[in-house]
mmCIF file of C-alpha atoms in Angstrom:
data_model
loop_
_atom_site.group_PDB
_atom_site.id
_atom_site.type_symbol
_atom_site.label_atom_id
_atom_site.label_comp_id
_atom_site.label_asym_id
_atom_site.label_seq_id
_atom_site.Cartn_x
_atom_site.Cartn_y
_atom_site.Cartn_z
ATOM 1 C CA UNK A 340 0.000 0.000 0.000
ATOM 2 C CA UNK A 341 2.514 2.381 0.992
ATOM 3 C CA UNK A 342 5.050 1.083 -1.488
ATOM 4 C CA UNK A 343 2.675 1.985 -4.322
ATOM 5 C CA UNK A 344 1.767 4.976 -3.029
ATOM 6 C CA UNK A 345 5.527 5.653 -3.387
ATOM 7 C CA UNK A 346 5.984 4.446 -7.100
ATOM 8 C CA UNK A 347 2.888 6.657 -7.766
ATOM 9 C CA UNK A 348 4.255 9.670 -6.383
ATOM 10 C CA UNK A 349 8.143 9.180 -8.102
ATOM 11 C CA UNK A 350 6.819 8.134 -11.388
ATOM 12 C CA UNK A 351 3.965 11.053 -11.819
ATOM 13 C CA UNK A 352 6.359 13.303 -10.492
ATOM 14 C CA UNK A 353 9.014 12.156 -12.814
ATOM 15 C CA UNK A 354 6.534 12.041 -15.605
ATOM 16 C CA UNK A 355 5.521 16.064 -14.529
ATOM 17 C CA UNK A 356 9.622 16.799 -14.806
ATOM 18 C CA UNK A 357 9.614 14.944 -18.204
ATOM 19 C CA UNK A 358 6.675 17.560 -19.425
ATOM 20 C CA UNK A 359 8.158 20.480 -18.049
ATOM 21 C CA UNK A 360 12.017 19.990 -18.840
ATOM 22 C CA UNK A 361 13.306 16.854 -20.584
ATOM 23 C CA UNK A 362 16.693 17.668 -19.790
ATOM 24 C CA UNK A 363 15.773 17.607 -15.900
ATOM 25 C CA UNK A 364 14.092 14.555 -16.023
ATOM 26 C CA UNK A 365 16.756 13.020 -17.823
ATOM 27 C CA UNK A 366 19.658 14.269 -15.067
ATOM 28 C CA UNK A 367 17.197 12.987 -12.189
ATOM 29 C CA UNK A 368 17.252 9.547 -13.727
ATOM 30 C CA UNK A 369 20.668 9.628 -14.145
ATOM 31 C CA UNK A 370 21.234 10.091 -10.490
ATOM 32 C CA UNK A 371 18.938 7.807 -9.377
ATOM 33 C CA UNK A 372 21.037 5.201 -11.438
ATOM 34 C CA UNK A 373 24.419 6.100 -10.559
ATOM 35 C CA UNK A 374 23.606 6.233 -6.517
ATOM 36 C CA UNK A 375 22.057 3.261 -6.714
ATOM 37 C CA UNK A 376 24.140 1.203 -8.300
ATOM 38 C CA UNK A 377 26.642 2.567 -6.841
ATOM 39 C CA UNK A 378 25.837 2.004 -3.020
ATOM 40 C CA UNK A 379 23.855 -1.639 -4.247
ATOM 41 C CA UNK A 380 26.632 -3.948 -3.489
ATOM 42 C CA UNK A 381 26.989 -2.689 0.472
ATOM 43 C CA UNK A 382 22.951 -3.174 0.494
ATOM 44 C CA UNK A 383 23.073 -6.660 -0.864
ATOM 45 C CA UNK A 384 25.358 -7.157 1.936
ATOM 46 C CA UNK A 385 23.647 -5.283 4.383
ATOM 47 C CA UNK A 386 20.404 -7.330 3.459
ATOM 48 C CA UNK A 387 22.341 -10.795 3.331
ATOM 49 C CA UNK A 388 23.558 -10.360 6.820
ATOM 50 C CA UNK A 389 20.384 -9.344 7.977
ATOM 51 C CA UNK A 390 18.789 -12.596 6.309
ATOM 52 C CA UNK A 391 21.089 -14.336 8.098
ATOM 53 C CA UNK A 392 20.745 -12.880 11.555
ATOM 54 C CA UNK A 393 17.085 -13.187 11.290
ATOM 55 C CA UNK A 394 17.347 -16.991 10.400
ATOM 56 C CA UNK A 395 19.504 -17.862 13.593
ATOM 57 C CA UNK A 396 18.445 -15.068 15.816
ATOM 58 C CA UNK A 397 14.717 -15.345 15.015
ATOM 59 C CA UNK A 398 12.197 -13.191 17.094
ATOM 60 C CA UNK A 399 11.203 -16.695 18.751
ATOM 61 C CA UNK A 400 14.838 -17.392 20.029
ATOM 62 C CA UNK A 401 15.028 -13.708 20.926
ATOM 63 C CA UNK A 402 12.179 -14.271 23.212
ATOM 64 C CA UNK A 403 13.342 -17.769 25.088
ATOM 65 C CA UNK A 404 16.612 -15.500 25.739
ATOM 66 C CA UNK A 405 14.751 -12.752 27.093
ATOM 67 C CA UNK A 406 12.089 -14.903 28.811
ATOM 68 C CA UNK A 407 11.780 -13.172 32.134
ATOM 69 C CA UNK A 408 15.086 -11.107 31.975
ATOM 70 C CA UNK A 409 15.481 -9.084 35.281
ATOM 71 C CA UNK A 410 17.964 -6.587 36.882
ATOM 72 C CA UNK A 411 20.729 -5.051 35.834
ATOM 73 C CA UNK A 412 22.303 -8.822 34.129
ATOM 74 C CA UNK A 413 19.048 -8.560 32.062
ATOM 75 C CA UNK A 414 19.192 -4.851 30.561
ATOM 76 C CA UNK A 415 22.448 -5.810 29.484
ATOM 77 C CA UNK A 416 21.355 -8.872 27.843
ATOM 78 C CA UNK A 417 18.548 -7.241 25.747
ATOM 79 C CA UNK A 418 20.488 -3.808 25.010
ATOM 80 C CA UNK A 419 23.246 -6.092 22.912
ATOM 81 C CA UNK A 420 20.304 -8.120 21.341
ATOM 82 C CA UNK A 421 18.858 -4.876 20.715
ATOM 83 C CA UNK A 422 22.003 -3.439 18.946
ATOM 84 C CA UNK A 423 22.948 -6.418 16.803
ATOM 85 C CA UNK A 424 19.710 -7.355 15.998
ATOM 86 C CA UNK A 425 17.409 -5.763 13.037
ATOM 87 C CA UNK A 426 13.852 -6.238 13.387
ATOM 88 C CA UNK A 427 10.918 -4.694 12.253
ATOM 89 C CA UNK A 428 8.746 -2.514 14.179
ATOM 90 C CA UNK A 429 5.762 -4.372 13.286
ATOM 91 C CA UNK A 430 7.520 -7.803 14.477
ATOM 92 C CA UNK A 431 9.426 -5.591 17.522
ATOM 93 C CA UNK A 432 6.300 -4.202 19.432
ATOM 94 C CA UNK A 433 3.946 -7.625 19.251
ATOM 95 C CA UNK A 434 7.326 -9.312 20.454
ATOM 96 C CA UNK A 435 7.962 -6.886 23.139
ATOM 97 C CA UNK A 436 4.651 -6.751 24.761
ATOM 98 C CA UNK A 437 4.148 -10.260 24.643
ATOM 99 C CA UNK A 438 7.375 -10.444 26.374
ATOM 100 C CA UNK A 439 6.182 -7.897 29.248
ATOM 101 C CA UNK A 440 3.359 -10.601 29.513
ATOM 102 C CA UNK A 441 5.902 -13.261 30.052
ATOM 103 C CA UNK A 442 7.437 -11.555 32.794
ATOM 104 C CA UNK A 443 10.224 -9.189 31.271
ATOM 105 C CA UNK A 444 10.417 -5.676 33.192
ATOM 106 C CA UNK A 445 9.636 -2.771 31.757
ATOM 107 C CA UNK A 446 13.455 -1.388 31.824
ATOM 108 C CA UNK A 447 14.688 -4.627 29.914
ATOM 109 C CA UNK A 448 11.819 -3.959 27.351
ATOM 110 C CA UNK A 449 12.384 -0.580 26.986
ATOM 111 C CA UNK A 450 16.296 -0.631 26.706
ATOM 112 C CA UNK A 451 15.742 -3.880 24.246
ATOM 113 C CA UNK A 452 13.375 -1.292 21.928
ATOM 114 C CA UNK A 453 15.724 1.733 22.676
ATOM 115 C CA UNK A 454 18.722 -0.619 21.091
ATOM 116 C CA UNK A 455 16.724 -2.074 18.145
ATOM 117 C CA UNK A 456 15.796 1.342 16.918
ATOM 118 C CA UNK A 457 18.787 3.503 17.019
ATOM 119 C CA UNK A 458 21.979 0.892 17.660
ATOM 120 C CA UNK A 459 22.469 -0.891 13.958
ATOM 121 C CA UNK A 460 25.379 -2.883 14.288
ATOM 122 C CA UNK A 461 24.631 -5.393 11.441
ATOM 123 C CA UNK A 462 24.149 -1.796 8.796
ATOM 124 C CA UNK A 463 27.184 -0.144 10.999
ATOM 125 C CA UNK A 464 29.479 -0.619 7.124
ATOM 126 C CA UNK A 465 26.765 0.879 5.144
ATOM 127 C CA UNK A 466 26.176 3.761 7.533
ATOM 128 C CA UNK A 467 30.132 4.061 7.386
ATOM 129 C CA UNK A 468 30.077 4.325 3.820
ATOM 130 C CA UNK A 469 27.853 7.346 3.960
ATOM 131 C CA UNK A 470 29.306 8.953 6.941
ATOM 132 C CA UNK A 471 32.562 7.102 8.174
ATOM 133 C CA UNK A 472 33.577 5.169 11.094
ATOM 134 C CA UNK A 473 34.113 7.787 13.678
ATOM 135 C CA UNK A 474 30.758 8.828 13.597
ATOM 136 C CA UNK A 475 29.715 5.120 13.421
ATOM 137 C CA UNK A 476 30.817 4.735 16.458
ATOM 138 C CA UNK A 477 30.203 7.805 18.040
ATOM 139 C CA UNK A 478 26.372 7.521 16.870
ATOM 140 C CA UNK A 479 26.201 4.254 18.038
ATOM 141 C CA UNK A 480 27.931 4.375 20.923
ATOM 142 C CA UNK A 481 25.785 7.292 22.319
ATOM 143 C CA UNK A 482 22.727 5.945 21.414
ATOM 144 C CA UNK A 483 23.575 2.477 23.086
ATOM 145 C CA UNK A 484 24.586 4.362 26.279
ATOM 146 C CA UNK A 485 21.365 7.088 26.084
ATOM 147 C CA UNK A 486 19.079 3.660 25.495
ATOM 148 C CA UNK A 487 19.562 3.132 29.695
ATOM 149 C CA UNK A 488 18.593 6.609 30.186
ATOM 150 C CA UNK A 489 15.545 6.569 28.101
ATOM 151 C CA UNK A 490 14.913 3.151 29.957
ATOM 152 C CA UNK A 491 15.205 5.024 33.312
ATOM 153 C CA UNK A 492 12.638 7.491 32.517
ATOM 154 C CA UNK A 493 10.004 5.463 31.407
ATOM 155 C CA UNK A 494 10.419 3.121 34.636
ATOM 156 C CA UNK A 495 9.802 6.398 36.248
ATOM 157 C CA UNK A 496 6.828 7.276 34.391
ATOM 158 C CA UNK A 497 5.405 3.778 33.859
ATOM 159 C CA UNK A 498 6.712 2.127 36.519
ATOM 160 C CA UNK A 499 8.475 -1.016 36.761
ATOM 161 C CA UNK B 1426 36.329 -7.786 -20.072
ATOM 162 C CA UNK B 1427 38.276 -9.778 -17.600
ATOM 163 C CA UNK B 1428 38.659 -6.038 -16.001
ATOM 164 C CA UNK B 1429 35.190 -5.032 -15.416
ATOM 165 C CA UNK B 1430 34.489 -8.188 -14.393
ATOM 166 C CA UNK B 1431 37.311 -8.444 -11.841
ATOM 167 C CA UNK B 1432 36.268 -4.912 -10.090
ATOM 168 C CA UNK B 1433 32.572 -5.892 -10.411
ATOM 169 C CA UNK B 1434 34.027 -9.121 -8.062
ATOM 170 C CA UNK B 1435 35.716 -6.473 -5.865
ATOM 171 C CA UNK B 1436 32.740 -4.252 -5.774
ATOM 172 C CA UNK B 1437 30.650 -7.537 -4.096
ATOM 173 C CA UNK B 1438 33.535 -8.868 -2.587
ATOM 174 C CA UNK B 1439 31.293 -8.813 1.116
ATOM 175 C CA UNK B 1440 28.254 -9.674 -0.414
ATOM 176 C CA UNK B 1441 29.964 -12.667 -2.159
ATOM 177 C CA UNK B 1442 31.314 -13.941 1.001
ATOM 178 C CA UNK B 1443 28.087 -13.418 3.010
ATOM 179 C CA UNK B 1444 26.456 -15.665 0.098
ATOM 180 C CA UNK B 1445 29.342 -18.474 0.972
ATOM 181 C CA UNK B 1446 28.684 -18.233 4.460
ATOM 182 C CA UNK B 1447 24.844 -18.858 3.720
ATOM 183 C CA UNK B 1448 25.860 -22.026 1.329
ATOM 184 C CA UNK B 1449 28.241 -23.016 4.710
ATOM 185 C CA UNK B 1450 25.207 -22.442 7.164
ATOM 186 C CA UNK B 1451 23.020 -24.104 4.993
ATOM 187 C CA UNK B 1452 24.957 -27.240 4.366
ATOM 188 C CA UNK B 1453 25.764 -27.653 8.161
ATOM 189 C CA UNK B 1454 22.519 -27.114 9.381
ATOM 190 C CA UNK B 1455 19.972 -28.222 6.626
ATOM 191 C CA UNK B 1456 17.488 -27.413 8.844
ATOM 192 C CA UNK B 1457 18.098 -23.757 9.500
ATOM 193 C CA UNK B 1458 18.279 -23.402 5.038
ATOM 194 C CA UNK B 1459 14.323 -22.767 4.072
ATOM 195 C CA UNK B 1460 13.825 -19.759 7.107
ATOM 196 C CA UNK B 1461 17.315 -18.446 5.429
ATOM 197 C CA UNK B 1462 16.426 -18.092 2.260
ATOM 198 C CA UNK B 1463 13.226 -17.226 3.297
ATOM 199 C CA UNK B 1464 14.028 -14.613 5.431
ATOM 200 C CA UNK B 1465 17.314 -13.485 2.924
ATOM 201 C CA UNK B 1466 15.009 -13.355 -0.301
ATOM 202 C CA UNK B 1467 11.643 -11.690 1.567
ATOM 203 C CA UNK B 1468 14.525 -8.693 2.545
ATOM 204 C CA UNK B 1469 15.682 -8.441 -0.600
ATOM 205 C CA UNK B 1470 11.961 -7.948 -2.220
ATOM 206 C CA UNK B 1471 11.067 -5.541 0.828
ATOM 207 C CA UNK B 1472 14.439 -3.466 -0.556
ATOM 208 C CA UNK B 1473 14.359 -4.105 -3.691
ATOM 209 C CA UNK B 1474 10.560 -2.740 -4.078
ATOM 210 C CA UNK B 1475 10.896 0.183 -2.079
ATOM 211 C CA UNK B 1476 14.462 1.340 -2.608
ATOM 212 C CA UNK B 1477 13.965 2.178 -6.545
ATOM 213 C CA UNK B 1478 11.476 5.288 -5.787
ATOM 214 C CA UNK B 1479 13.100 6.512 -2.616
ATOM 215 C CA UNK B 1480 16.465 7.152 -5.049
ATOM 216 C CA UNK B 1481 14.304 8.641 -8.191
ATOM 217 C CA UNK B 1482 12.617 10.958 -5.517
ATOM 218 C CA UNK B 1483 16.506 11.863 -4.251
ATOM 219 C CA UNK B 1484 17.049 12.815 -7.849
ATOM 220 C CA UNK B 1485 14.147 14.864 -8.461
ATOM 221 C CA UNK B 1486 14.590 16.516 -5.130
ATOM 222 C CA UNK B 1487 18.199 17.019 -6.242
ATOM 223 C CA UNK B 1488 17.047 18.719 -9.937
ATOM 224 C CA UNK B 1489 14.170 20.686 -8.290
ATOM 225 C CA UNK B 1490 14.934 21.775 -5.212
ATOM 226 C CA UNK B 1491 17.400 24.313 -5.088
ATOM 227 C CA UNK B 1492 20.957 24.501 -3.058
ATOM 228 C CA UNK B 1493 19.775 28.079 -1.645
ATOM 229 C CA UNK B 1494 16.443 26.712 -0.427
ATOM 230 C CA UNK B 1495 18.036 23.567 1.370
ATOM 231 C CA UNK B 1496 20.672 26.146 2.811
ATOM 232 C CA UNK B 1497 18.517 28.423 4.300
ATOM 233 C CA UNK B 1498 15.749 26.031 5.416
ATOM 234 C CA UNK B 1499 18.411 23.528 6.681
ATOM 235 C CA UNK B 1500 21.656 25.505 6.370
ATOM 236 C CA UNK B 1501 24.028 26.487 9.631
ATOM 237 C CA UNK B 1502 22.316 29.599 10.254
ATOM 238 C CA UNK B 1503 18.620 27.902 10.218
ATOM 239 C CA UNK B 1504 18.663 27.729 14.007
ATOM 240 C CA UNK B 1505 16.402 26.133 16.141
ATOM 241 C CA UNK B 1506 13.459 25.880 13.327
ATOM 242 C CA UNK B 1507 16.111 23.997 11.090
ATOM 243 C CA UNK B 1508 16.474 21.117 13.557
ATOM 244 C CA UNK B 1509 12.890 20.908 14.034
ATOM 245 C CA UNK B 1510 12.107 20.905 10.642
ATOM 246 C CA UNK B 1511 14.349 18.163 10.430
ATOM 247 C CA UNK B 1512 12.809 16.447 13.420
ATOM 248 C CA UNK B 1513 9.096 16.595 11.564
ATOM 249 C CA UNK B 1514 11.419 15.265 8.124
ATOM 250 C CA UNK B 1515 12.241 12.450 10.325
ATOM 251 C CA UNK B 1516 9.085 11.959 12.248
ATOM 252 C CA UNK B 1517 6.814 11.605 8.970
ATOM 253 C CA UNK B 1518 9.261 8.916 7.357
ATOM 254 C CA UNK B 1519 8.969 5.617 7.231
ATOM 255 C CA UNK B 1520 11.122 2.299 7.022
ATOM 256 C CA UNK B 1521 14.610 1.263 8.501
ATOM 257 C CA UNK B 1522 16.806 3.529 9.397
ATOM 258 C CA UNK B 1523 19.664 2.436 6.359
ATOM 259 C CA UNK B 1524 16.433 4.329 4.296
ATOM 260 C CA UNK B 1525 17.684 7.746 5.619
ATOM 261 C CA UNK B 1526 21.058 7.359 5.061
ATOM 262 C CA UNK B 1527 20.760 8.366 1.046
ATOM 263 C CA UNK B 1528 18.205 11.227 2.409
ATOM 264 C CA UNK B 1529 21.188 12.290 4.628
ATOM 265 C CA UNK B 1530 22.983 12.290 2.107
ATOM 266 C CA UNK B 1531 21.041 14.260 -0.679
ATOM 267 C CA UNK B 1532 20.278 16.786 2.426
ATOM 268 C CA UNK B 1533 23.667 17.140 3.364
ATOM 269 C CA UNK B 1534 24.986 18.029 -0.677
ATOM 270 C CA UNK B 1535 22.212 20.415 -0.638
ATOM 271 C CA UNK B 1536 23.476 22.491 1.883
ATOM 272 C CA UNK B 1537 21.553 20.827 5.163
ATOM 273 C CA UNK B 1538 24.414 21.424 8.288
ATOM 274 C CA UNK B 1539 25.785 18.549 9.585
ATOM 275 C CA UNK B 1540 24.116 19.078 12.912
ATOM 276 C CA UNK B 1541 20.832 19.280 11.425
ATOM 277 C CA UNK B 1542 21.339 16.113 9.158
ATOM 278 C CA UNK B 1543 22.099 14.055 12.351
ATOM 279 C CA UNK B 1544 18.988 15.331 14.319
ATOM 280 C CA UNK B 1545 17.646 14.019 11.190
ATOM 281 C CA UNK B 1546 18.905 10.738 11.509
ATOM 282 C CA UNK B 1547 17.628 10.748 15.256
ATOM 283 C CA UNK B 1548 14.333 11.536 14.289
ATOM 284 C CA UNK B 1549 14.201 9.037 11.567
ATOM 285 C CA UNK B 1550 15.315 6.052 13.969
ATOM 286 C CA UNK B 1551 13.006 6.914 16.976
ATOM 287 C CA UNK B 1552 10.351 9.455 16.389
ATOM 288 C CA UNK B 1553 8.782 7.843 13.144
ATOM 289 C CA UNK B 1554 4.819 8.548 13.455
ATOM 290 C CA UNK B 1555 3.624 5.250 12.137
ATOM 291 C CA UNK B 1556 5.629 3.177 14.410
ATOM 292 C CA UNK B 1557 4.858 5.052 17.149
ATOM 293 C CA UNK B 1558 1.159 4.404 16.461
ATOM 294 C CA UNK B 1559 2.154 1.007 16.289
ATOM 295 C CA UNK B 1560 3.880 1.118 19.566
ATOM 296 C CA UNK B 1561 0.967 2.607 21.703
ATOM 297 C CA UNK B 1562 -1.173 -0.369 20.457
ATOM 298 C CA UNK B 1563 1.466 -2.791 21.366
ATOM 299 C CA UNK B 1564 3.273 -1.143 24.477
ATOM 300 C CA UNK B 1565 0.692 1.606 25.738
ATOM 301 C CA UNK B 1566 0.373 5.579 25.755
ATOM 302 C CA UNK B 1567 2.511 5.922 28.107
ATOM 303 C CA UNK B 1568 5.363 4.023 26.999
ATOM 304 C CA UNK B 1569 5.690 5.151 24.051
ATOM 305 C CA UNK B 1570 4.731 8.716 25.204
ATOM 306 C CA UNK B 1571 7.407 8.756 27.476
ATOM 307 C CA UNK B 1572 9.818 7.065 24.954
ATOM 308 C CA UNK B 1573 9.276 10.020 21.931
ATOM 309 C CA UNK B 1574 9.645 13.088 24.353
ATOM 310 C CA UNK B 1575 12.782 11.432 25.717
ATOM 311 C CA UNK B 1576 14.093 10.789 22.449
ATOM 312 C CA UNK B 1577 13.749 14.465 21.316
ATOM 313 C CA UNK B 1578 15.773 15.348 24.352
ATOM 314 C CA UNK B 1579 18.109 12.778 23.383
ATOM 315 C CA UNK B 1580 18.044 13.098 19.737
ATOM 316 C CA UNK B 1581 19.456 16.677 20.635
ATOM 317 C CA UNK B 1582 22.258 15.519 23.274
ATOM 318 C CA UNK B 1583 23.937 13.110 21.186
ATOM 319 C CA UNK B 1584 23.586 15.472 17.856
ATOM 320 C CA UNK B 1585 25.152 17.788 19.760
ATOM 321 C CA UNK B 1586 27.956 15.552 21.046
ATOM 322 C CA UNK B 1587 28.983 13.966 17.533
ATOM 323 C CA UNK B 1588 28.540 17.708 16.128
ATOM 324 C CA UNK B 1589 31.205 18.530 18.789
ATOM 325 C CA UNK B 1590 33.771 15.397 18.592
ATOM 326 C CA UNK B 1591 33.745 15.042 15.404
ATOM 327 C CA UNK B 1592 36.786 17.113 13.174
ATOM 328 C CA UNK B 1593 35.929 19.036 10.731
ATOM 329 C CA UNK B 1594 36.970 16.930 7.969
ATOM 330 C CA UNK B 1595 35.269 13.624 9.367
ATOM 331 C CA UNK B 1596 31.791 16.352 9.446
ATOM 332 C CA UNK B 1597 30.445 15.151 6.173
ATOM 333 C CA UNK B 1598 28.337 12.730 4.053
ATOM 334 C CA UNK B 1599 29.935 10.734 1.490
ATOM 335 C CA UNK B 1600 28.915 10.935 -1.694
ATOM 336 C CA UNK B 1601 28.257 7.250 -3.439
ATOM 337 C CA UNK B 1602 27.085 8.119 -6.987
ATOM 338 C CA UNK B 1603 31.031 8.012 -8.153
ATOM 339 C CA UNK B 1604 34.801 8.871 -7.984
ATOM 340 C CA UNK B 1605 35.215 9.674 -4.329
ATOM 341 C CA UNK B 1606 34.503 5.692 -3.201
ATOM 342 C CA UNK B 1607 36.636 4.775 -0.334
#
C-alpha cells in the first residue's frame, strides 16, 4: 500500500519533470542510477547479513533468551540483542509486549526497543560508507549508552 | 572484459562472502536453510521494491529543489526551526533507518548542516509517526509517550555531542554516486 503509493508519487512526479524539462528529467534519472548502483553492493550485503541474523536469531529465540530477563544482568542482555539485531517494528512491538506478559520488566523492554531502533550494528558498514567510522561509532555508541537513560525514565513514568 | 568483471568481483567482494557463508550455514545445518532463504530473499523484495522510488525521488529533489532553499531552510544559520524541521522530516518517514542514510545524504549536498542532518537521523530512527502508532497499540500511551519526548531530548544531546567530537573533515556525508569511493 505504501510502497505503491511511493511508485505513484516518483513516477507522476518524474513524468511532470519529463513535461516540463526533458533535460531535468533526464539528469534525475541519471542520479537515481548512478547512486544506486553505486551504493547496491553494500545493500546486498547489508540485506544478506540481515537474512542471516534473522534466520539464527529469530524473534522466537530472541524471546526464550529474554524470557523473564530481570535486573541489571538482564538490561544488558537485551540492550546487545537490541544493537545487533534488526527487526521490524511491526515484528518488535507484538514481540515486546508479549514479552512484558511473560514476565520481562519494563526497563529490559524498553532498553531492548531503545537498542533495536537507534543501535544498527549489522548496517554499521553501510552507515560508514555514507558517513565514516568515527561517527559510526560515536552515533552508536551514544545511542547504546542514552538507550539506559531513556529506559530510566520510562520506569519512572510507567513504573516497573 | 576480464577487467570489469574483476572490479565488479571487488565491488561484491562482502556480499559474495556473506552468500558463501549462507551455502556453509546451509549445508551444516539443513534445517536452519528454508527460514534463510526465506528470510534473505523476503529482505531483498522488501528493498528491492521500495528502494527504486526513494532514489528517483533523491534525484528529483536534487534537480528541483534548489541549493539556496536547502541552505537556508536547513543551512548552519537555520537555528532552532532547522532542527525541528528536520525532526518533523524524520518523524513523517517511514522504514529502517539504512532508508535515511541516502536522504542524509542528498540533504547534506544540498546544503543541510551537519548538525541538522544528524537530528535528522535521530528523528528518523526513533520518532517515526507510524511506528509510534504502532507502539501505543502494542506497548501503551505511556510508553511510548514517554519514549518520543525522551528521544527528542536525546536526539538533541547526542547530535550535539557527535557535532562537537567530530573534526571538521570527518563532518560530512559521502557521496556514493562516483569517484570519491573509499
Amino acid at each position: 500500500m505504501f510502497t505503491l503509493a511511493l511508485y505513484l508519487f516518483a513516477f507522476g512526479w518524474l513524468g511532470l519533470t519529463y513535461l516540463k524539462d526533458r533535460q531535468k528529467a533526464r539528469a534525475a534519472v541519471t542520479k537515481c542510477c548512478r547512486s544506486f548502483f553505486n551504493i547496491f553492493p553494500d545493500f546486498a550485503a547489508v540485506l544478506l547479513l540481515v537474512g542471516l541474523m534473522l534466520t539464527f536469531l529469530a524473534p522466537e529465540t530472541i524471546a526464550r533468551l529474554i524470557g523473564k530477563s530481570s535486573g541489571a544482568a538482564g538490561m544488558f542482555l537485551t540492550s546487545v540483542l537490541g544493537a545487533i539485531t534488526l527487526i521490524p517494528g511491526f515484528v518488535a512491538f507484538p514481540l515486546a509486549a508479549s514479552l512484558l506478559k511473560m514476565g520481562a520488566g519494563i526497563a529490559q523492554i524498553a532498553v531492548f526497543i531503545s537498542t533495536l531502533m537507534t543501535v544498527g550494528v549489522v548496517t554499521a558498514p553501510l552507515e560508514a560508507k555514507y558517513f565514516g567510522w568515527r561517527e559510526v561509532l560515536w552515533r552508536n555508541g551514544l545511542n547504546y549508552l542514552f538507550a539506559f537513560f531513556t529506559a530510566l525514565v520510562i520506569v519512572k513514568v510507567v513504573g516497573a | 572484459m576480464t577487467k570489469t568483471a574483476l572490479a565488479a568481483v571487488k565491488r561484491y567482494r562482502a556480499a559474495l562472502a556473506l552468500l558463501l557463508i549462507d551455502a556453509v550455514l546451509a549445508l551444516v545445518f539443513p534445517h536452519f536453510s528454508p527460514a534463510l532463504i526465506r528470510n534473505t530473499w523476503s529482505n531483498f523484495a522488501e528493498m528491492l521494491s521500495v528502494l527504486p522510488p526513494v532514489f528517483l525521488i533523491l534525484g528529483l529533489l536534487d534537480v528541483w529543489v534548489p541549493r539556496q532553499t536547502v541552505m537556508r531552510c536547513l543551512g548552519p544559520g537555520s537555528g532552532i526551526l532547522g532542527a525541528l524541521l528536520c525532526i518533523f522530516l524524520g518523524a513523517a518517514a517511514a522504514g529502517p533507518l539504512y532508508g535515511a542514510f541516502p536522504v542524509a545524504e542528498t540533504m547534506h549536498r544540498k546544503g543541510a548542516s551537519y548538525f541538522n542532518v544528524m537530528v535528522f537521523l535521530g528523528a528518523w530512527s526513533t520518532l517515526k509517526i507510524p511506528m509510534a502508532i504502532f507502539e501505543t497499540s502494542a506497548l501503551g500511551a505511556r510508553f511510548s509517550l514517554t519514549r518520543w519526548v525522551t528521544n527528542v531530548f536525546v536526539i538533541f544531546v547526542v547530535a550535539t555531542v557527535i557535532n562537537r567530537v567530530l573534526p571538521p573533515a570527518e563532518k560530512c556525508v559521502r557521496t556514493t554516486d562516483g569517484n570519491d569511493g573509499e
